[in-house]
PDB file of C-alpha atoms and ligand atoms in Angstrom:
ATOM      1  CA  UNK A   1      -7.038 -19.764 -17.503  1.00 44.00           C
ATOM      2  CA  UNK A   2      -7.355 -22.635 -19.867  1.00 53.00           C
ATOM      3  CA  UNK A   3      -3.270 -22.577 -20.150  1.00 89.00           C
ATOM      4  CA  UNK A   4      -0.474 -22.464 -17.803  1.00 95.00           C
ATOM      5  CA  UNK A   5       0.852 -19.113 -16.321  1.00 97.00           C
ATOM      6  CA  UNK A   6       5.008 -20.018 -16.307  1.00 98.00           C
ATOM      7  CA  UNK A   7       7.137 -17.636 -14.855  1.00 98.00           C
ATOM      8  CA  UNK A   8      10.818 -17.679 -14.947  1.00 98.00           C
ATOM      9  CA  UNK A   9      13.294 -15.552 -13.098  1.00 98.00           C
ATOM     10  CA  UNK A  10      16.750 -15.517 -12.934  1.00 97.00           C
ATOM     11  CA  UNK A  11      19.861 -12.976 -12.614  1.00 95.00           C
ATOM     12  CA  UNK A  12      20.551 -11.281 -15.293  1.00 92.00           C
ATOM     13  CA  UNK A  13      23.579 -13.268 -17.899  1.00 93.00           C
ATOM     14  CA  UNK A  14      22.248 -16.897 -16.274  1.00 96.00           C
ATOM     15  CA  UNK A  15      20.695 -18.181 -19.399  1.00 96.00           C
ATOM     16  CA  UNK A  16      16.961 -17.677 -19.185  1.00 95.00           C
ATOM     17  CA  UNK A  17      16.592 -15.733 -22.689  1.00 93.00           C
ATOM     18  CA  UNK A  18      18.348 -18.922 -24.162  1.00 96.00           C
ATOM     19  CA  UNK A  19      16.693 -21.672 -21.898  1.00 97.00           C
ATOM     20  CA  UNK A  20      13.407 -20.043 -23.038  1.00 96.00           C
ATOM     21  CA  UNK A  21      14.262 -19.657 -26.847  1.00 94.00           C
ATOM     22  CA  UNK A  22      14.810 -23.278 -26.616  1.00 97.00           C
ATOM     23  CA  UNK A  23      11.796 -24.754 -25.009  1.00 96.00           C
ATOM     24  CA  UNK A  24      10.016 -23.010 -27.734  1.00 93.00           C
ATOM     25  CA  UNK A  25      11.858 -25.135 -30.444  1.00 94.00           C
ATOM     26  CA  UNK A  26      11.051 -28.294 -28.676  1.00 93.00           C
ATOM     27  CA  UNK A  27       7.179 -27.643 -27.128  1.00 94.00           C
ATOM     28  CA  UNK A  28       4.490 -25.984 -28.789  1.00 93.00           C
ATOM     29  CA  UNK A  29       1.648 -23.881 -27.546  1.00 93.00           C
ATOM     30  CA  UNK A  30       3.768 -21.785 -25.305  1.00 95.00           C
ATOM     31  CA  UNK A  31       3.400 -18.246 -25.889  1.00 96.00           C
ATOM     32  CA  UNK A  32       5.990 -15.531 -24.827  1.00 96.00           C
ATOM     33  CA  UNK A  33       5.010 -12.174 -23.514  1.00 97.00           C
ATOM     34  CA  UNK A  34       7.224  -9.376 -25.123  1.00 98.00           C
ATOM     35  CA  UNK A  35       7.172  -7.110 -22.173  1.00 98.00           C
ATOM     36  CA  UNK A  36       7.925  -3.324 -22.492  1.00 98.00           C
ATOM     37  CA  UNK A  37      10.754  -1.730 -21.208  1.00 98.00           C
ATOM     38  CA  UNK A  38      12.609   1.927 -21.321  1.00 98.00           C
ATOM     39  CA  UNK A  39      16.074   0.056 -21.476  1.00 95.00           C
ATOM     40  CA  UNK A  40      17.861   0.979 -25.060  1.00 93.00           C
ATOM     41  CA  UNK A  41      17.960  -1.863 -27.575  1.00 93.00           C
ATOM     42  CA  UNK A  42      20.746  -3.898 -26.737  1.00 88.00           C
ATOM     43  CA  UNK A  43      23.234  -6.141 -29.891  1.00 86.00           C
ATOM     44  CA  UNK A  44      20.962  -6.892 -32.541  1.00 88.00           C
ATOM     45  CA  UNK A  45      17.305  -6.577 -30.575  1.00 91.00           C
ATOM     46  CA  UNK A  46      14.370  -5.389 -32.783  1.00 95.00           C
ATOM     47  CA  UNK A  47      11.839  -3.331 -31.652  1.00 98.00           C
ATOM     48  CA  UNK A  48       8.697  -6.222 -31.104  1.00 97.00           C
ATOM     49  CA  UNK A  49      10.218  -8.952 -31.021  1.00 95.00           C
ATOM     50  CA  UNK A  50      12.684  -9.258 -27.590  1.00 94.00           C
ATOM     51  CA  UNK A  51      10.690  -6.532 -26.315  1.00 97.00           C
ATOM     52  CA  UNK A  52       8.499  -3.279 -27.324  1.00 98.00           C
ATOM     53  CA  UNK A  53      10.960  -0.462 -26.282  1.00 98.00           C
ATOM     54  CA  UNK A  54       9.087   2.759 -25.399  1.00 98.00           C
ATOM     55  CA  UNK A  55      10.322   6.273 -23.745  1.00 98.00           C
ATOM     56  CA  UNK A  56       9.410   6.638 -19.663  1.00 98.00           C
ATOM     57  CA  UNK A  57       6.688   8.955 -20.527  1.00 98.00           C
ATOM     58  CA  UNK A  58       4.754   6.643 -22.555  1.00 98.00           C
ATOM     59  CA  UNK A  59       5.720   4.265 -20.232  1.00 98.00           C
ATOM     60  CA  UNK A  60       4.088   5.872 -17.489  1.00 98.00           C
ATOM     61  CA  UNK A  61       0.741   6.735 -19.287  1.00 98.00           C
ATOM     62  CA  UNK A  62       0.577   3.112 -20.367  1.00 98.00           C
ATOM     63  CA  UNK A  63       0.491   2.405 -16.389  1.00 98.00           C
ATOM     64  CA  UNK A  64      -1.854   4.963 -16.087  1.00 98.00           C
ATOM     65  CA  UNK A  65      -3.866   3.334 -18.147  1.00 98.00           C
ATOM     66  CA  UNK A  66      -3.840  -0.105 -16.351  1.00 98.00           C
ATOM     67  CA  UNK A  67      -2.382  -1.796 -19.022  1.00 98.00           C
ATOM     68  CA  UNK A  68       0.076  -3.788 -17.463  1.00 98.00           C
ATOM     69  CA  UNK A  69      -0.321  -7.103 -15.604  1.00 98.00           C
ATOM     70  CA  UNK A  70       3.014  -6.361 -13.425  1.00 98.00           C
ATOM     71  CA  UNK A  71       5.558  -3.670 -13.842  1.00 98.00           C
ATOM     72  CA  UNK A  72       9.111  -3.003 -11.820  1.00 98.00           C
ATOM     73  CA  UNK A  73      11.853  -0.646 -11.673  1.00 97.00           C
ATOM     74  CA  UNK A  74      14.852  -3.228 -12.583  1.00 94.00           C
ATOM     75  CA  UNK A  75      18.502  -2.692 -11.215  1.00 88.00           C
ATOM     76  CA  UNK A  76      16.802   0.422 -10.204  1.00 85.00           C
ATOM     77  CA  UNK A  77      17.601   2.268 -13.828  1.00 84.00           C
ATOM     78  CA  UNK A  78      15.321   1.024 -16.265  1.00 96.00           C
ATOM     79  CA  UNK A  79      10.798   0.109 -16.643  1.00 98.00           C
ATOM     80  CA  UNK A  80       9.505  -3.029 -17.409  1.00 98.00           C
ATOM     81  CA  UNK A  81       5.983  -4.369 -17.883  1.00 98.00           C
ATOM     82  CA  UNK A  82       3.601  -7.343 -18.870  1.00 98.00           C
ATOM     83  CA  UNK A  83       1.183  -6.168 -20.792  1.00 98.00           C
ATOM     84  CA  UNK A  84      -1.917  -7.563 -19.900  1.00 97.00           C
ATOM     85  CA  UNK A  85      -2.686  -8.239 -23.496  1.00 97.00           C
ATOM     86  CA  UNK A  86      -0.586 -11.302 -23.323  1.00 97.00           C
ATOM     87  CA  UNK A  87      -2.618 -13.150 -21.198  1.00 96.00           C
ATOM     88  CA  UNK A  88      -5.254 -11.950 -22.646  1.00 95.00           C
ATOM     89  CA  UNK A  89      -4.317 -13.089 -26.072  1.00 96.00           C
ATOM     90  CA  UNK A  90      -2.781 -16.518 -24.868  1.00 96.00           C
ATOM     91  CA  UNK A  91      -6.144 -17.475 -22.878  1.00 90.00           C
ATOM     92  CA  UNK A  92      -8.236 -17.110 -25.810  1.00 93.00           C
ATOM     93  CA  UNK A  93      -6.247 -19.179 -28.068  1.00 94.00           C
ATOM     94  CA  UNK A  94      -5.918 -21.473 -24.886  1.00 92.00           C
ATOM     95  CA  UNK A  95      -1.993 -21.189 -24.922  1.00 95.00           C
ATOM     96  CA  UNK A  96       0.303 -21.700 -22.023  1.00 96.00           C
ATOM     97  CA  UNK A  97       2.198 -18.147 -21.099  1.00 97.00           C
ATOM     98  CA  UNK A  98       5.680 -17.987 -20.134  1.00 97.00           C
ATOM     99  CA  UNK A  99       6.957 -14.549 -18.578  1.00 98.00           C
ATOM    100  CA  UNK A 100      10.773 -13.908 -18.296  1.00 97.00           C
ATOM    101  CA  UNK A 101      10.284 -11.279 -15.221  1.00 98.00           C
ATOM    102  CA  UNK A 102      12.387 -10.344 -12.303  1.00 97.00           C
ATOM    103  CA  UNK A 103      11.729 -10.989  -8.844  1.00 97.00           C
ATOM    104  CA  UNK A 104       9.830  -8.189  -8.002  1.00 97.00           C
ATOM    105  CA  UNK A 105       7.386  -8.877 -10.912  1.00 98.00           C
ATOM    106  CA  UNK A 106       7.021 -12.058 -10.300  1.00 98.00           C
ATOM    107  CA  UNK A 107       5.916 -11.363  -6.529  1.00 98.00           C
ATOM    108  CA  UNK A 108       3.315  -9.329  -8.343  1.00 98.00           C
ATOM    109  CA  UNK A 109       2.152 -11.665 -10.437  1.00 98.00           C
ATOM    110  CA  UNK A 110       1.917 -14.843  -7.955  1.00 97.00           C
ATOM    111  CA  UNK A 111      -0.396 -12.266  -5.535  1.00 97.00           C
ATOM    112  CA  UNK A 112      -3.003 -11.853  -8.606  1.00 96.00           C
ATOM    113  CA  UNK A 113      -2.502 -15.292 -10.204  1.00 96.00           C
ATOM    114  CA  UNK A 114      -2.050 -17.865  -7.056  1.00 96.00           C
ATOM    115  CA  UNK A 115      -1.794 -20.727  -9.537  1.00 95.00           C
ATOM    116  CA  UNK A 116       1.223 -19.574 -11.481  1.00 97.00           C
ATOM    117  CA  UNK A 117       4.523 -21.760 -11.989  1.00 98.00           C
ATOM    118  CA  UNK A 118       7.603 -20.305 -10.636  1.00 98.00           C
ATOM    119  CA  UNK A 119      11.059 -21.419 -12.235  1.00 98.00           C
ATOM    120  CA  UNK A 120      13.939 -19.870 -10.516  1.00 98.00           C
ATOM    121  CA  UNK A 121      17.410 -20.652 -12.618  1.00 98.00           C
ATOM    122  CA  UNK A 122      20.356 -20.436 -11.319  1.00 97.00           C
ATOM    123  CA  UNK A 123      23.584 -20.063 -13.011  1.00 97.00           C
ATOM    124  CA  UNK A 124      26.416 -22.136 -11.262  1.00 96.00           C
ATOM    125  CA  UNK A 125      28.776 -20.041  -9.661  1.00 96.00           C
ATOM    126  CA  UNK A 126      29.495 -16.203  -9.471  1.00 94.00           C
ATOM    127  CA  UNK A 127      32.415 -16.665 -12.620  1.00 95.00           C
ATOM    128  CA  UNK A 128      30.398 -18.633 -14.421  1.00 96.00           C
ATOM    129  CA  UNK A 129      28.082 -15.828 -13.978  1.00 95.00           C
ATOM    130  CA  UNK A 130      30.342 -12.976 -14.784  1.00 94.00           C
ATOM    131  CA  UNK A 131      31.679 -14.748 -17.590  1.00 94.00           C
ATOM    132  CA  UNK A 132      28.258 -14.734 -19.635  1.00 95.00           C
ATOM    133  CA  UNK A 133      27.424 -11.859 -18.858  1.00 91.00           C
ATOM    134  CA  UNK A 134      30.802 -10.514 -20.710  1.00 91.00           C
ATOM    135  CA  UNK A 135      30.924 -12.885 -23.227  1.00 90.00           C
ATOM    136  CA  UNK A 136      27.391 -11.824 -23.954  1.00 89.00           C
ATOM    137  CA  UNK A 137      28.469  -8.094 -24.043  1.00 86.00           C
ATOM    138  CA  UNK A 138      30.914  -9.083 -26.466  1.00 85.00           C
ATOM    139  CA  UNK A 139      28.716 -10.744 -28.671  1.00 85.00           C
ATOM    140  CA  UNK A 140      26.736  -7.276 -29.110  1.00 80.00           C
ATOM    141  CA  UNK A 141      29.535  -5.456 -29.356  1.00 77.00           C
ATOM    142  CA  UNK A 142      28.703  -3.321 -26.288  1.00 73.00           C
ATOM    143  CA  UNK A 143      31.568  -3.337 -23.346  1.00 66.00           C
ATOM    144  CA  UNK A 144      29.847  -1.577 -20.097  1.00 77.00           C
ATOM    145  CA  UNK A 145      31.559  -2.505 -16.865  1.00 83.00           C
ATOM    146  CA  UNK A 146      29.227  -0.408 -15.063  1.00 84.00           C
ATOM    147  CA  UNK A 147      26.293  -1.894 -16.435  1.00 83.00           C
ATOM    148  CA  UNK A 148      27.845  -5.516 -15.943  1.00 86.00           C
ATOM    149  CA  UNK A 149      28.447  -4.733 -12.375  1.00 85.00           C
ATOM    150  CA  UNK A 150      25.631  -3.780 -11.499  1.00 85.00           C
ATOM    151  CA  UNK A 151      23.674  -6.624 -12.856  1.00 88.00           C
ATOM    152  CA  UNK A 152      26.304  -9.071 -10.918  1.00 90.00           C
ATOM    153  CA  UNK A 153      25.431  -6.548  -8.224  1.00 88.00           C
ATOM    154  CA  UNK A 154      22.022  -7.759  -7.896  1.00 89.00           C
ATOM    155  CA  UNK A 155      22.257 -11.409  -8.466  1.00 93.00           C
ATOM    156  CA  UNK A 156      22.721 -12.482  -4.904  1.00 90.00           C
ATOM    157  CA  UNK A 157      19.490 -10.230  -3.906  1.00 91.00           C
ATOM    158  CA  UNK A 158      17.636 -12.036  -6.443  1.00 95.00           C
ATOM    159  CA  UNK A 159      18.768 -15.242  -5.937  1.00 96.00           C
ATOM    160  CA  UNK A 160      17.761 -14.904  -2.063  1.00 94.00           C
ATOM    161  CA  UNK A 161      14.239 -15.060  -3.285  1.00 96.00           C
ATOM    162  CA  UNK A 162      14.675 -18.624  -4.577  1.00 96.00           C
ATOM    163  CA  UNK A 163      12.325 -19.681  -1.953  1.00 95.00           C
ATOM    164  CA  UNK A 164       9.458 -18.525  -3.429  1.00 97.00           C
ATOM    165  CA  UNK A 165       9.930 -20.536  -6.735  1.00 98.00           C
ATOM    166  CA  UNK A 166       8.549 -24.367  -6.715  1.00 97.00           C
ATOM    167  CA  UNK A 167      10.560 -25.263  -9.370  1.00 98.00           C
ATOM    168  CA  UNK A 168      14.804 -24.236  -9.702  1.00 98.00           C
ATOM    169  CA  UNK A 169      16.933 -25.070 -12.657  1.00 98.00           C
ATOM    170  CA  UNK A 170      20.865 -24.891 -12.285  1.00 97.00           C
ATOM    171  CA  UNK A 171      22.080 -23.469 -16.349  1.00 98.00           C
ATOM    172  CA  UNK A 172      24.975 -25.381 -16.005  1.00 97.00           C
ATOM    173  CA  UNK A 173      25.066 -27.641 -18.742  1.00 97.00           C
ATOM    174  CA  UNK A 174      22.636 -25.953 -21.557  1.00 98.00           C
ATOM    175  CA  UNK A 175      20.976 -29.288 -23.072  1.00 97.00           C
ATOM    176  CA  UNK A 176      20.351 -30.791 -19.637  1.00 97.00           C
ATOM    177  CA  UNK A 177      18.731 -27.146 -18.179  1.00 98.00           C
ATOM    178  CA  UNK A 178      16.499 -27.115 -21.448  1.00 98.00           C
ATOM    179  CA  UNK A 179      15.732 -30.805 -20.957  1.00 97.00           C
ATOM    180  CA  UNK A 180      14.991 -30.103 -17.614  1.00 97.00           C
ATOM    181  CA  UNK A 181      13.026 -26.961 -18.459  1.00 98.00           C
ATOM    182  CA  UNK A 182      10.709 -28.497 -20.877  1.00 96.00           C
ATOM    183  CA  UNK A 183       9.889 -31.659 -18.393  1.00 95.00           C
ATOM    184  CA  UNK A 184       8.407 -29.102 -16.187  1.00 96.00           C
ATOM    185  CA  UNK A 185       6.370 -27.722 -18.718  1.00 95.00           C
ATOM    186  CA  UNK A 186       5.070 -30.903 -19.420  1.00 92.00           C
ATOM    187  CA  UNK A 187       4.607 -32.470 -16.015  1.00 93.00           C
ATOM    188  CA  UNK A 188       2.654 -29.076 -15.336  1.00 94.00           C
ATOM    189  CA  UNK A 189       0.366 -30.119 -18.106  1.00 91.00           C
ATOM    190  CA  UNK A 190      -0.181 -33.352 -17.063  1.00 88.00           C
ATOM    191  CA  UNK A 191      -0.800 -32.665 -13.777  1.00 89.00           C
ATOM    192  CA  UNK A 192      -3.048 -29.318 -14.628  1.00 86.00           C
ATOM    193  CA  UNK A 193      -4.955 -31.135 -17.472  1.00 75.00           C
ATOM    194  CA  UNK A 194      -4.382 -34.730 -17.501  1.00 71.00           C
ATOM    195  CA  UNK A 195      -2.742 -33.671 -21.452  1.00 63.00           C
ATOM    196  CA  UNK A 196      -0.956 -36.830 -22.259  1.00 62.00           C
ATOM    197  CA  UNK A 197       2.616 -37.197 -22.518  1.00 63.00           C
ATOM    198  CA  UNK A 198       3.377 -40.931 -23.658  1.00 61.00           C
ATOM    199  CA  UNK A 199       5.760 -43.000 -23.161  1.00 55.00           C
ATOM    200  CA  UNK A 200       8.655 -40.677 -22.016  1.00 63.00           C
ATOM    201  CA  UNK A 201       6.035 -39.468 -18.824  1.00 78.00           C
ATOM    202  CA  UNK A 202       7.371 -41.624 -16.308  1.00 83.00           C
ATOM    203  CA  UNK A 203      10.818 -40.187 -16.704  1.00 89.00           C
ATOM    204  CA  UNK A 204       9.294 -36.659 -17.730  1.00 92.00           C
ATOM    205  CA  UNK A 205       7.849 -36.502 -14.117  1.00 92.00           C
ATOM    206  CA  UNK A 206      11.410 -37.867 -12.643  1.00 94.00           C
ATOM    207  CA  UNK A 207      12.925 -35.319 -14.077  1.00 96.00           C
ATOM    208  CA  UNK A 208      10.472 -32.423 -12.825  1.00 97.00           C
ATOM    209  CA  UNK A 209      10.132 -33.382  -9.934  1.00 96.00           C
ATOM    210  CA  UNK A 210      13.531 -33.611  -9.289  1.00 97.00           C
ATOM    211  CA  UNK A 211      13.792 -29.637 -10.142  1.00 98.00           C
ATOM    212  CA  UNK A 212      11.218 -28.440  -7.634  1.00 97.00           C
ATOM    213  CA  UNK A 213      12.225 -26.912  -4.953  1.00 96.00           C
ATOM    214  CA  UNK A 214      11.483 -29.106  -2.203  1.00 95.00           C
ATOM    215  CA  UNK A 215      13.739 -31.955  -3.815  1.00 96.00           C
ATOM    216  CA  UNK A 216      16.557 -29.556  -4.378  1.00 93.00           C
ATOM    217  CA  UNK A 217      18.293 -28.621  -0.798  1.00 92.00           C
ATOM    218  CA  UNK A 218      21.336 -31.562  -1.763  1.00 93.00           C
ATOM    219  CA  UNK A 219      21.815 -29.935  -5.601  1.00 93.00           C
ATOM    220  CA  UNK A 220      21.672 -25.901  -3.897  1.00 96.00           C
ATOM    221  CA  UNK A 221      23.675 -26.129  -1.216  1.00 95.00           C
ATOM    222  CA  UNK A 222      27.109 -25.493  -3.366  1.00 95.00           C
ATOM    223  CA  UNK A 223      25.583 -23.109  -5.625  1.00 96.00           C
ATOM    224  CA  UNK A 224      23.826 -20.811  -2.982  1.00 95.00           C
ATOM    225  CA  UNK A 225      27.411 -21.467  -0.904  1.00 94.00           C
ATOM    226  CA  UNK A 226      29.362 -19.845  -3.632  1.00 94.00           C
ATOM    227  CA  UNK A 227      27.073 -16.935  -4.062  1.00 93.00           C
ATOM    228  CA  UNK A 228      27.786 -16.605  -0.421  1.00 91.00           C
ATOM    229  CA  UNK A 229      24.283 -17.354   0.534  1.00 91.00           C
ATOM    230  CA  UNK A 230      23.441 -19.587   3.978  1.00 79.00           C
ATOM    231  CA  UNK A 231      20.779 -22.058   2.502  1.00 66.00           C
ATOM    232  CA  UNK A 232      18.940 -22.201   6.059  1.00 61.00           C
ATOM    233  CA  UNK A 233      19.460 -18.089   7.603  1.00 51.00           C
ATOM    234  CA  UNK A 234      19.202 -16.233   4.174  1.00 46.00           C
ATOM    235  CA  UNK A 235      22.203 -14.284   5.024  1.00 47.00           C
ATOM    236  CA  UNK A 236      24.584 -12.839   2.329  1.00 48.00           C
ATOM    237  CA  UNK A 237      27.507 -12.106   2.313  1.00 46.00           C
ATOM    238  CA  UNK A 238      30.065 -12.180  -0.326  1.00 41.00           C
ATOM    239  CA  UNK A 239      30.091 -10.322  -4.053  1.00 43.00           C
ATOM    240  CA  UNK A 240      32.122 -11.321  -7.063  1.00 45.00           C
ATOM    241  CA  UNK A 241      35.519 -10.997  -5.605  1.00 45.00           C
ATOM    242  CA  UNK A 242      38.369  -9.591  -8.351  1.00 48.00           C
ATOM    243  CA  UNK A 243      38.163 -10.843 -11.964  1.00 53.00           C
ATOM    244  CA  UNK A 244      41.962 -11.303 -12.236  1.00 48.00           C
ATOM    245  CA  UNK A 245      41.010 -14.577 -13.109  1.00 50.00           C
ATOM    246  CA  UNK A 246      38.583 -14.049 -16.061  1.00 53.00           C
ATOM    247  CA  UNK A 247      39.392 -15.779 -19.434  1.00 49.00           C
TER     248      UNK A 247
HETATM  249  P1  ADP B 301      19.534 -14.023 -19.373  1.00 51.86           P
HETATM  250  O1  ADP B 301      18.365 -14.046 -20.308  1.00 51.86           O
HETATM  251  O2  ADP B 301      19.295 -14.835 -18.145  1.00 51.86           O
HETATM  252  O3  ADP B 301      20.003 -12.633 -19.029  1.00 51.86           O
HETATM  253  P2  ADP B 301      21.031 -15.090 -21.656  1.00 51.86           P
HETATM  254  O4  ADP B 301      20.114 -16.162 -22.139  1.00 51.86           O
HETATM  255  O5  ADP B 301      21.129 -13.838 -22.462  1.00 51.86           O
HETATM  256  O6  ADP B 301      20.767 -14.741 -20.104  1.00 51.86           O
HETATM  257  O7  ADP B 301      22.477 -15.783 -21.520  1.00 51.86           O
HETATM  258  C1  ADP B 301      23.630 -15.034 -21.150  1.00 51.86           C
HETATM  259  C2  ADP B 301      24.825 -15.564 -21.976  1.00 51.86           C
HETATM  260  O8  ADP B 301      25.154 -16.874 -21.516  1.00 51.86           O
HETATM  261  C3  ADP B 301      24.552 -15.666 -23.458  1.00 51.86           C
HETATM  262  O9  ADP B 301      25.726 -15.277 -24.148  1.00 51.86           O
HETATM  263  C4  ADP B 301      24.235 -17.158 -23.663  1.00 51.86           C
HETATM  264  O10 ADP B 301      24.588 -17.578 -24.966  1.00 51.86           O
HETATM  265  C5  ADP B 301      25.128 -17.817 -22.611  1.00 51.86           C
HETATM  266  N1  ADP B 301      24.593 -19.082 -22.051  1.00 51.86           N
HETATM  267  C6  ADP B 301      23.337 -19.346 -21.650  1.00 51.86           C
HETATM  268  N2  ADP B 301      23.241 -20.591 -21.135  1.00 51.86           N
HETATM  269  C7  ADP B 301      24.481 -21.134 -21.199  1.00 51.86           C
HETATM  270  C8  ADP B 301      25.044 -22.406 -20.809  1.00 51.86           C
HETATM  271  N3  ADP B 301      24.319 -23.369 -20.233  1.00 51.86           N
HETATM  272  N4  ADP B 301      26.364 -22.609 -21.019  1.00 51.86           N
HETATM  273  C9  ADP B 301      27.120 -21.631 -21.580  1.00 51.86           C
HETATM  274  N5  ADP B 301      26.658 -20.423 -21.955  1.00 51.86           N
HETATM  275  C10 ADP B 301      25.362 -20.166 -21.783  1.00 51.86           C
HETATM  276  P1  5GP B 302      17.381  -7.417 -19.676  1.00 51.86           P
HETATM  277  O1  5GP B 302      17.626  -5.937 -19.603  1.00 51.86           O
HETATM  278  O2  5GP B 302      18.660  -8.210 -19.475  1.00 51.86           O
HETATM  279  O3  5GP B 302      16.634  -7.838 -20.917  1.00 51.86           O
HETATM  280  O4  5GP B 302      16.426  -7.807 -18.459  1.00 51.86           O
HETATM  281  C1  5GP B 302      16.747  -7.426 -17.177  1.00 51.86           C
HETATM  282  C2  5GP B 302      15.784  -8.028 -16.178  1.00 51.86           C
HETATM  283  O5  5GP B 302      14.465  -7.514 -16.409  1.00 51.86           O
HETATM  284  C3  5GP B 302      15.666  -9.552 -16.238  1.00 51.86           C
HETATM  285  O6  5GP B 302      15.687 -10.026 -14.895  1.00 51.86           O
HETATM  286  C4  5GP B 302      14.300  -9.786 -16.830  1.00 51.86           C
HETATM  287  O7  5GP B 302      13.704 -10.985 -16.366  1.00 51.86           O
HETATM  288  C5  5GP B 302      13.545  -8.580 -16.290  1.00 51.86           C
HETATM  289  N1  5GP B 302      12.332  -8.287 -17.071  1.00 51.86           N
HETATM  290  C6  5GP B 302      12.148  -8.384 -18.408  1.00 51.86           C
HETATM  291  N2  5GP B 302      10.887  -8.068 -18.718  1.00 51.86           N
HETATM  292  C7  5GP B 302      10.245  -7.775 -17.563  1.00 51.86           C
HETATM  293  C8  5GP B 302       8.909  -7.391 -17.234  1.00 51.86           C
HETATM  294  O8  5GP B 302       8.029  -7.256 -18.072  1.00 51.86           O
HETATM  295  N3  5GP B 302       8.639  -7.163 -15.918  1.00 51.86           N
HETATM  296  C9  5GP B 302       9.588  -7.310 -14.939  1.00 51.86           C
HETATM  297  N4  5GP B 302       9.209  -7.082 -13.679  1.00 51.86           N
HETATM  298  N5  5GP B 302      10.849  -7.677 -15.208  1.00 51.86           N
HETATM  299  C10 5GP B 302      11.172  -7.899 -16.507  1.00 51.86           C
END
């Protein structure tokens, strides 16, 4: 493709709706797939613009059909899907594409698309975690524990597959992740199409390069530690403990 293929995974409350809201203020000419999903609006979500909410049925005839680029079965409840259209449409107006998809879609996508950008972000600890995730529940007015336990559920499952990312972002401090987030964008384009990036490229390239993977063991270790993951076996062990703690 004449753009970049970006995808960015993370468990669910770490920031990556936010993180990618962001970029999009500061770098132009990235487009964002609106996947579909059978999920129920959540807080204020519109219909076409976070995503295109559809029934399973429809869902399933739109798979039928071969419309969709990747699709997954997400804390085993709910559809989602790329629609193909989005690469589609961001290849012919020559647009980098960023998907927000899970792991699972994203293992799809890298076996079709080789060349694809993985981002993998992290949130910093399990609170931290559980904290957004309630705080955003509050923001949208909708309280369900069951729901917000199984997303924290899943989170050490998904972050397991951090391997398979080059690049990993800790949300920790929001302006430094976006920072971060953007200088990958950029480096990618530099390196992908020699695309300029002035002055600020020597440090641009510092700072991506610091965020892939293979320069990232030091800056892991105490965040894969806390979600009780061993950075070298894989193993997991621990889950979010009691929340007696919480604000
Ligand atoms: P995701 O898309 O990964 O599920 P969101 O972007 O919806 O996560 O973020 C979850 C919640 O955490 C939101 O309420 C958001 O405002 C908040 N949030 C995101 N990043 C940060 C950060 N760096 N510091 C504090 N709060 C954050
Ligand atoms: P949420 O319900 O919080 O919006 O999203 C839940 C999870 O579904 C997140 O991990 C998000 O990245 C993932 N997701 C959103 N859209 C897609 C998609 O089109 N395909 C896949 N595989 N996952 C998606």
């Amino acid at each position: 493709m004449a753009g970049i293929l970006f995808i960015i995974s993370a468990p669910s409350g770490s920031g990556k709706s936010t993180l990618v809201s962001e970029l999009r203020k500061q770098v132009s000419g990235v487009d964002f797939a609106i996947s579909w999903t059978t999920r129920t609006p959540r807080g204020s979500e519109e219909n076409g613009r976070e995503y295109y909410f559809t029934t399973r049925e429809e869902f399933q005839r739109m798979i039928d059909a071969g419309m969709f680029l990747e699709h997954a079965e997400v804390f085993g409840k709910d559809l989602y899907g790329t629609p193909r259209k989005a690469l589609d449409d961001a290849l012919a107006a020559g647009h980098d594409l960023m998907l927000d998809i899970d792991v699972q879609g994203a293992a799809q996508v890298r076996a079709k698309m080789a060349e694809a950008i993985g981002i993998f972000v992290l949130p910093p600890n399990p609170k931290v975690l559980r904290t957004r995730l309630r705080n955003r529940s509050r923001a949208e007015g909708v309280m369900n524990e069951g729901e917000l336990y199984r997303r924290l559920g899943e989170a050490s499952r998904e972050i397991e597959k951090y391997r398979e990312y080059g690049y990993i972002l800790v949300n920790d401090v929001l302006d430094r992740a976006v920072a971060q987030l953007e200088a990958i964008v950029l480096a990618e384009r530099f390196y992908r199409n020699g695309e300029a990036i002035a002055f600020r490229s020597r440090r641009v390239l510092e700072v991506a390069a610091a965020c892939m993977q293979a320069n990232s063991q030091e800056r892991l270790k105490p965040v894969l530690e806390a979600f009780g993951i061993d950075g070298t076996s894989g193993q997991q062990q621990l889950l979010f403990g009691d929340d007696s703690d919480d604000d």
